[in-house]
């Protein structure tokens, strides 16, 4: 076997992956806009990819307020539990593992993407200076409301309830999205958090929201079923921190103390921070690396223990049988960028050909 390290099993927390190929979390905007529910479309999509060592779902909002993008799925009521159960059943039927990525967008979003009456909650009343896709075109982001203490407590509890619902829906684990300028990252960063209470100011205070959220999730799932996604220094969605190296070093030490199963780090050389090496320095659990890997590079990183597993994003959109293709060094289908986000349609979602179909 050419990629013997990539195809070796890996135990991370309470889970044992049968290979080290992870499907990266990817928002595909195909949930039902009317009720934020997944359907048979997502059952087929994730089921096709179930031979990955681990699937991490697209970002899933833990409350209606937490939604920011068009047609993204939620996990905050019983119907959502039932809908997601279909997805987890399809993955488990093929022997796979699936984690639910919890993503609260905070100040990132637009009213056109959210249910009427929902709110934009954030650490401070500062808008993200960026635009977001809506069905009426790109729009500037709104000025959010600064959360009160009671609202912070309520949002932390929304995450806890979503974690409980994730287990009820059959998910094997939960990944907290703490990257790319969404709510947890908004609390971490000095640019978006200008609070003067115990959730802002000092580094310890800026970490508090993430610490409380992780503790709430762990109270439902245990730490062995929790992962953390980070992208230190990534300015996406106006995520600006004065000292990202310091901030993320402290966050990783927190993740280590809590005994999380994994950290899922996006490497981004433009930030000047080696997020993979930084994670290895402070975190003793499993490290999943992300961004522009191919099978050969993934194999090399795992062989020299720089990573334990590698996630693949865009390659997984176009290649449902990526695990099979890597194993036989088969060519990959090209990604059709026009259908990455495309309403409720199956086109570009569940109709990429498998290798057998291509050869047959
Ligand atoms: C269409 C698309 C949607 C994405 N949505 C998410 C998301 O919901 N949550 C997340 O943490 N990362 C998201 N990402 C980032 C990917 O997980 C991954 O880090 C990125 O695509 C780089 O990996 P790749 O080079 O293998 O594609 C998304 C990426 C793409 C291309």
XYZ file of C-alpha atoms and ligand atoms in Angstrom:
391
model
C 0.000 0.000 0.000
C 1.501 3.296 -1.142
C -0.129 5.413 1.568
C 0.250 3.070 4.531
C 0.180 5.866 7.134
C -2.909 7.505 5.665
C -4.747 4.189 5.769
C -3.715 3.205 9.315
C -6.427 3.366 11.989
C -6.357 6.190 14.528
C -7.871 6.421 17.979
C -8.846 9.943 18.940
C -10.654 10.398 22.217
C -13.496 7.865 22.343
C -13.460 7.225 18.581
C -11.403 4.911 16.397
C -11.143 5.943 12.774
C -10.486 3.215 10.218
C -8.257 5.531 8.197
C -6.859 9.030 8.631
C -8.800 10.628 5.808
C -11.266 13.182 7.194
C -13.989 14.882 5.194
C -13.600 18.582 6.050
C -16.618 20.592 7.198
C -18.146 22.386 4.230
C -21.197 24.608 4.077
C -23.088 23.648 0.914
C -26.276 25.715 1.423
C -28.737 23.022 0.465
C -30.820 22.708 3.649
C -34.453 23.817 3.551
C -34.522 27.573 4.050
C -38.036 27.403 5.534
C -37.126 25.258 8.578
C -33.310 24.773 8.494
C -33.785 21.002 8.120
C -31.672 18.509 6.215
C -33.457 16.046 3.933
C -32.892 12.930 1.818
C -30.411 15.027 -0.186
C -27.966 15.249 2.742
C -28.625 11.579 3.621
C -27.376 10.628 0.147
C -24.476 13.124 0.134
C -22.950 12.117 3.467
C -23.774 8.433 2.901
C -21.754 8.479 -0.336
C -18.716 9.718 1.610
C -19.049 7.363 4.608
C -15.828 5.438 4.006
C -13.846 8.451 5.245
C -12.206 7.792 8.610
C -14.357 10.648 9.937
C -16.844 13.053 8.382
C -17.200 16.506 9.916
C -20.493 18.021 8.789
C -20.985 21.466 7.377
C -21.442 24.148 10.044
C -24.751 23.573 11.889
C -26.312 26.395 13.919
C -27.237 25.576 17.523
C -30.070 28.154 17.555
C -32.059 30.187 15.051
C -30.064 33.284 16.073
C -26.856 31.420 15.259
C -27.680 31.175 11.559
C -25.804 33.526 9.248
C -25.788 32.003 5.782
C -28.469 31.090 3.338
C -29.878 27.529 3.465
C -27.659 26.234 6.247
C -28.951 23.502 8.565
C -29.778 23.758 12.260
C -29.932 21.419 15.234
C -32.197 23.129 17.744
C -35.497 21.221 17.750
C -36.866 17.679 17.667
C -37.537 17.742 13.923
C -33.884 18.552 13.327
C -32.906 15.542 15.465
C -35.114 13.288 13.356
C -33.798 14.745 10.100
C -30.137 14.388 11.082
C -30.767 10.813 12.317
C -31.269 9.834 8.680
C -27.807 11.177 7.881
C -26.043 9.471 10.789
C -27.840 6.175 10.031
C -26.629 6.293 6.425
C -23.038 6.914 7.542
C -23.133 4.222 10.226
C -24.670 1.707 7.816
C -21.404 1.916 5.881
C -19.265 1.667 9.044
C -18.359 5.368 9.136
C -18.094 8.018 11.847
C -19.638 11.480 11.726
C -19.154 14.579 13.888
C -21.546 17.521 13.916
C -19.821 20.878 13.538
C -21.561 23.468 15.709
C -21.298 26.912 14.159
C -22.879 30.028 15.678
C -22.250 32.913 13.295
C -22.748 35.726 15.833
C -22.325 39.028 13.957
C -21.680 37.306 10.612
C -24.814 37.050 8.477
C -27.662 38.999 6.963
C -31.352 39.299 7.845
C -32.263 37.938 4.398
C -30.538 34.657 5.328
C -32.256 34.260 8.710
C -35.755 33.672 10.064
C -37.803 36.812 10.825
C -37.263 38.071 14.362
C -33.915 36.395 14.876
C -31.045 38.458 16.213
C -27.402 39.200 15.541
C -25.644 38.620 18.854
C -21.966 39.403 19.327
C -19.486 40.346 22.050
C -19.640 44.034 21.043
C -21.860 46.164 18.794
C -19.242 46.213 16.045
C -20.095 45.052 12.531
C -17.838 42.722 10.561
C -16.515 44.977 7.800
C -17.224 42.488 5.029
C -20.000 41.408 2.673
C -22.043 38.209 2.691
C -24.010 36.310 0.048
C -27.807 36.630 0.089
C -30.388 35.678 -2.528
C -30.544 39.401 -3.386
C -26.794 39.619 -3.952
C -23.813 40.471 -1.775
C -24.742 42.630 1.234
C -22.809 44.417 3.980
C -23.092 42.815 7.405
C -25.314 44.493 10.029
C -24.370 46.103 13.330
C -24.909 43.333 15.925
C -26.207 43.667 19.474
C -23.668 43.391 22.292
C -24.705 40.383 24.377
C -25.764 40.822 27.986
C -24.489 38.427 30.632
C -27.811 36.590 30.560
C -27.648 36.279 26.775
C -24.153 34.825 26.964
C -25.388 32.240 29.469
C -28.311 31.422 27.169
C -26.104 30.979 24.091
C -23.712 28.714 25.996
C -26.755 26.669 26.957
C -27.882 26.577 23.304
C -24.562 24.912 22.489
C -25.087 22.445 25.340
C -28.540 21.545 24.106
C -27.281 21.182 20.532
C -24.571 18.804 21.764
C -27.208 16.738 23.564
C -29.334 16.719 20.417
C -26.310 15.720 18.354
C -25.895 12.569 20.457
C -29.634 11.940 20.268
C -29.430 12.211 16.473
C -26.684 9.572 16.437
C -23.620 11.753 15.876
C -20.385 10.242 17.167
C -18.909 13.583 18.216
C -19.200 17.360 18.074
C -16.694 19.850 16.648
C -16.831 23.446 17.889
C -16.253 25.892 15.024
C -13.849 28.393 16.567
C -12.343 29.632 13.288
C -13.061 32.058 10.469
C -14.539 34.888 12.516
C -17.686 33.214 13.890
C -19.018 33.773 17.422
C -16.358 31.921 19.480
C -13.595 33.591 17.440
C -15.384 36.953 17.848
C -14.967 36.609 21.609
C -11.290 35.680 21.255
C -10.263 38.569 19.008
C -9.508 42.080 20.221
C -10.967 43.566 17.000
C -14.476 42.218 17.675
C -14.424 41.979 21.478
C -14.192 45.340 23.206
C -16.133 44.374 26.312
C -15.091 45.685 29.683
C -16.651 42.907 31.765
C -15.370 39.404 32.539
C -15.781 38.339 28.883
C -13.488 41.015 27.451
C -10.210 42.828 27.956
C -7.584 40.403 29.272
C -6.727 37.216 27.424
C -8.240 35.139 30.238
C -11.482 37.094 29.872
C -11.577 36.805 26.069
C -11.140 33.020 26.426
C -13.995 32.695 28.902
C -16.825 32.301 26.382
C -15.021 29.476 24.545
C -14.065 27.837 27.837
C -17.672 27.914 29.062
C -18.990 26.682 25.713
C -16.568 23.758 25.590
C -17.392 22.853 29.195
C -21.114 22.925 28.370
C -20.640 20.654 25.348
C -18.410 18.290 27.323
C -21.031 18.078 30.076
C -23.243 16.294 27.529
C -20.773 14.322 25.414
C -17.607 13.860 27.489
C -14.336 15.377 26.273
C -13.481 12.265 24.231
C -16.166 13.199 21.738
C -15.284 16.861 21.256
C -13.047 18.515 18.672
C -12.093 22.153 18.143
C -11.610 23.889 14.799
C -9.154 26.787 14.621
C -7.465 29.018 12.050
C -5.130 31.310 14.022
C -4.556 34.694 12.415
C -7.059 34.116 9.583
C -8.637 37.544 8.891
C -11.756 36.064 7.202
C -14.980 37.853 8.194
C -12.964 40.741 9.659
C -11.473 38.507 12.340
C -8.672 40.717 13.643
C -6.733 40.029 16.816
C -3.809 42.115 18.069
C -1.818 39.051 19.214
C -3.115 35.863 17.581
C -0.072 33.801 18.541
C -0.636 34.569 22.208
C -4.394 34.074 21.956
C -4.221 30.712 20.215
C -1.379 29.432 22.403
C -3.630 30.005 25.405
C -6.646 28.470 23.628
C -4.650 25.342 22.782
C -3.500 25.013 26.369
C -7.151 25.207 27.409
C -8.038 22.488 24.863
C -5.264 20.344 26.299
C -6.423 20.846 29.898
C -9.955 19.889 28.909
C -8.673 16.726 27.218
C -10.435 17.322 23.902
C -10.278 14.461 21.397
C -8.889 16.567 18.576
C -7.903 19.970 17.288
C -8.611 20.535 13.598
C -6.250 23.263 12.419
C -6.360 25.100 9.106
C -2.839 25.929 7.937
C -2.494 29.325 6.352
C 1.032 30.450 5.615
C -0.143 34.009 4.800
C -0.852 34.526 8.522
C 2.804 33.958 9.435
C 1.659 31.397 12.039
C 2.397 27.693 11.634
C -0.897 26.530 13.127
C 0.051 22.845 12.869
C 3.335 23.221 14.783
C 1.634 25.546 17.287
C -1.050 22.960 17.986
C 1.517 20.188 18.430
C 3.403 22.378 20.883
C 0.510 22.901 23.265
C -2.048 20.164 22.598
C -1.475 16.462 23.318
C -4.647 15.084 21.689
C -5.015 14.206 18.011
C -4.192 16.844 15.390
C -6.100 16.981 12.111
C -4.543 19.280 9.509
C -6.443 21.082 6.751
C -5.912 23.092 3.612
C -4.719 22.102 0.164
C -3.357 18.669 1.012
C -3.126 15.894 -1.531
C -2.667 12.232 -0.612
C 1.119 12.307 -0.971
C 1.618 15.333 1.256
C -0.856 13.976 3.804
C 1.070 10.694 3.917
C 4.351 12.542 4.498
C 2.951 14.733 7.306
C 1.481 11.710 9.092
C 4.637 9.616 8.560
C 6.776 12.217 10.313
C 4.090 12.641 13.011
C 3.525 16.302 12.169
C -0.172 15.332 11.906
C -2.362 12.430 12.993
C -4.949 12.827 10.240
C -5.683 15.132 7.314
C -8.982 16.583 6.180
C -9.897 17.125 2.554
C -12.448 19.729 1.534
C -12.784 20.626 -2.123
C -11.508 17.218 -3.225
C -14.375 15.652 -1.264
C -17.008 17.795 -2.940
C -16.070 16.359 -6.336
C -14.978 12.868 -5.275
C -17.421 10.988 -3.059
C -15.144 7.924 -3.272
C -11.957 9.808 -2.375
C -10.820 6.957 -0.084
C -10.974 4.503 -2.986
C -9.325 6.902 -5.427
C -6.361 7.695 -3.167
C -5.843 3.967 -2.502
C -5.369 3.229 -6.201
C -3.851 6.589 -7.183
C -6.792 7.199 -9.515
C -7.362 10.615 -11.088
C -9.749 12.949 -9.273
C -12.926 14.505 -10.687
C -12.576 18.261 -11.150
C -14.617 20.556 -8.902
C -17.452 22.451 -10.583
C -17.318 25.825 -8.811
C -20.719 26.892 -10.136
C -22.548 24.258 -8.085
C -20.664 24.545 -4.789
C -23.593 26.450 -3.286
C -26.706 25.836 -5.330
C -30.068 25.882 -3.639
C -31.749 22.577 -2.956
C -30.493 20.814 -6.071
C -28.693 17.490 -6.331
C -26.641 18.844 -9.221
C -23.020 19.180 -8.155
C -23.936 17.632 -4.802
C -24.759 13.951 -5.100
C -24.119 13.385 -8.796
C -20.314 13.411 -9.045
C -19.378 10.048 -10.575
C -17.742 7.261 -8.618
C -14.666 5.599 -10.078
C -16.598 2.461 -11.025
C -19.139 4.539 -12.962
C -16.376 6.428 -14.729
C -14.622 3.231 -15.773
C -17.820 1.378 -16.539
C -17.502 25.268 -0.010
C -16.756 25.332 1.292
C -17.460 25.482 2.476
C -16.777 25.492 3.714
N -17.508 25.541 4.872
C -16.869 25.370 6.065
C -17.633 25.200 7.259
O -18.877 25.177 7.286
N -16.934 25.043 8.414
C -15.569 25.042 8.447
O -14.977 24.905 9.528
N -14.828 25.180 7.318
C -15.444 25.308 6.129
N -14.699 25.361 4.964
C -13.230 25.191 5.016
C -12.853 23.725 4.742
O -13.251 22.897 5.843
C -11.355 23.523 4.492
O -10.630 23.973 5.618
C -10.888 24.281 3.249
O -11.705 23.964 2.141
C -9.429 23.924 2.878
O -9.297 22.541 2.618
P -9.146 21.974 1.096
O -7.952 22.657 0.492
O -8.919 20.496 1.292
O -10.402 22.307 0.364
C -15.357 25.388 3.734
C -14.658 25.284 2.525
C -15.338 25.239 1.326
C -14.550 25.048 0.039
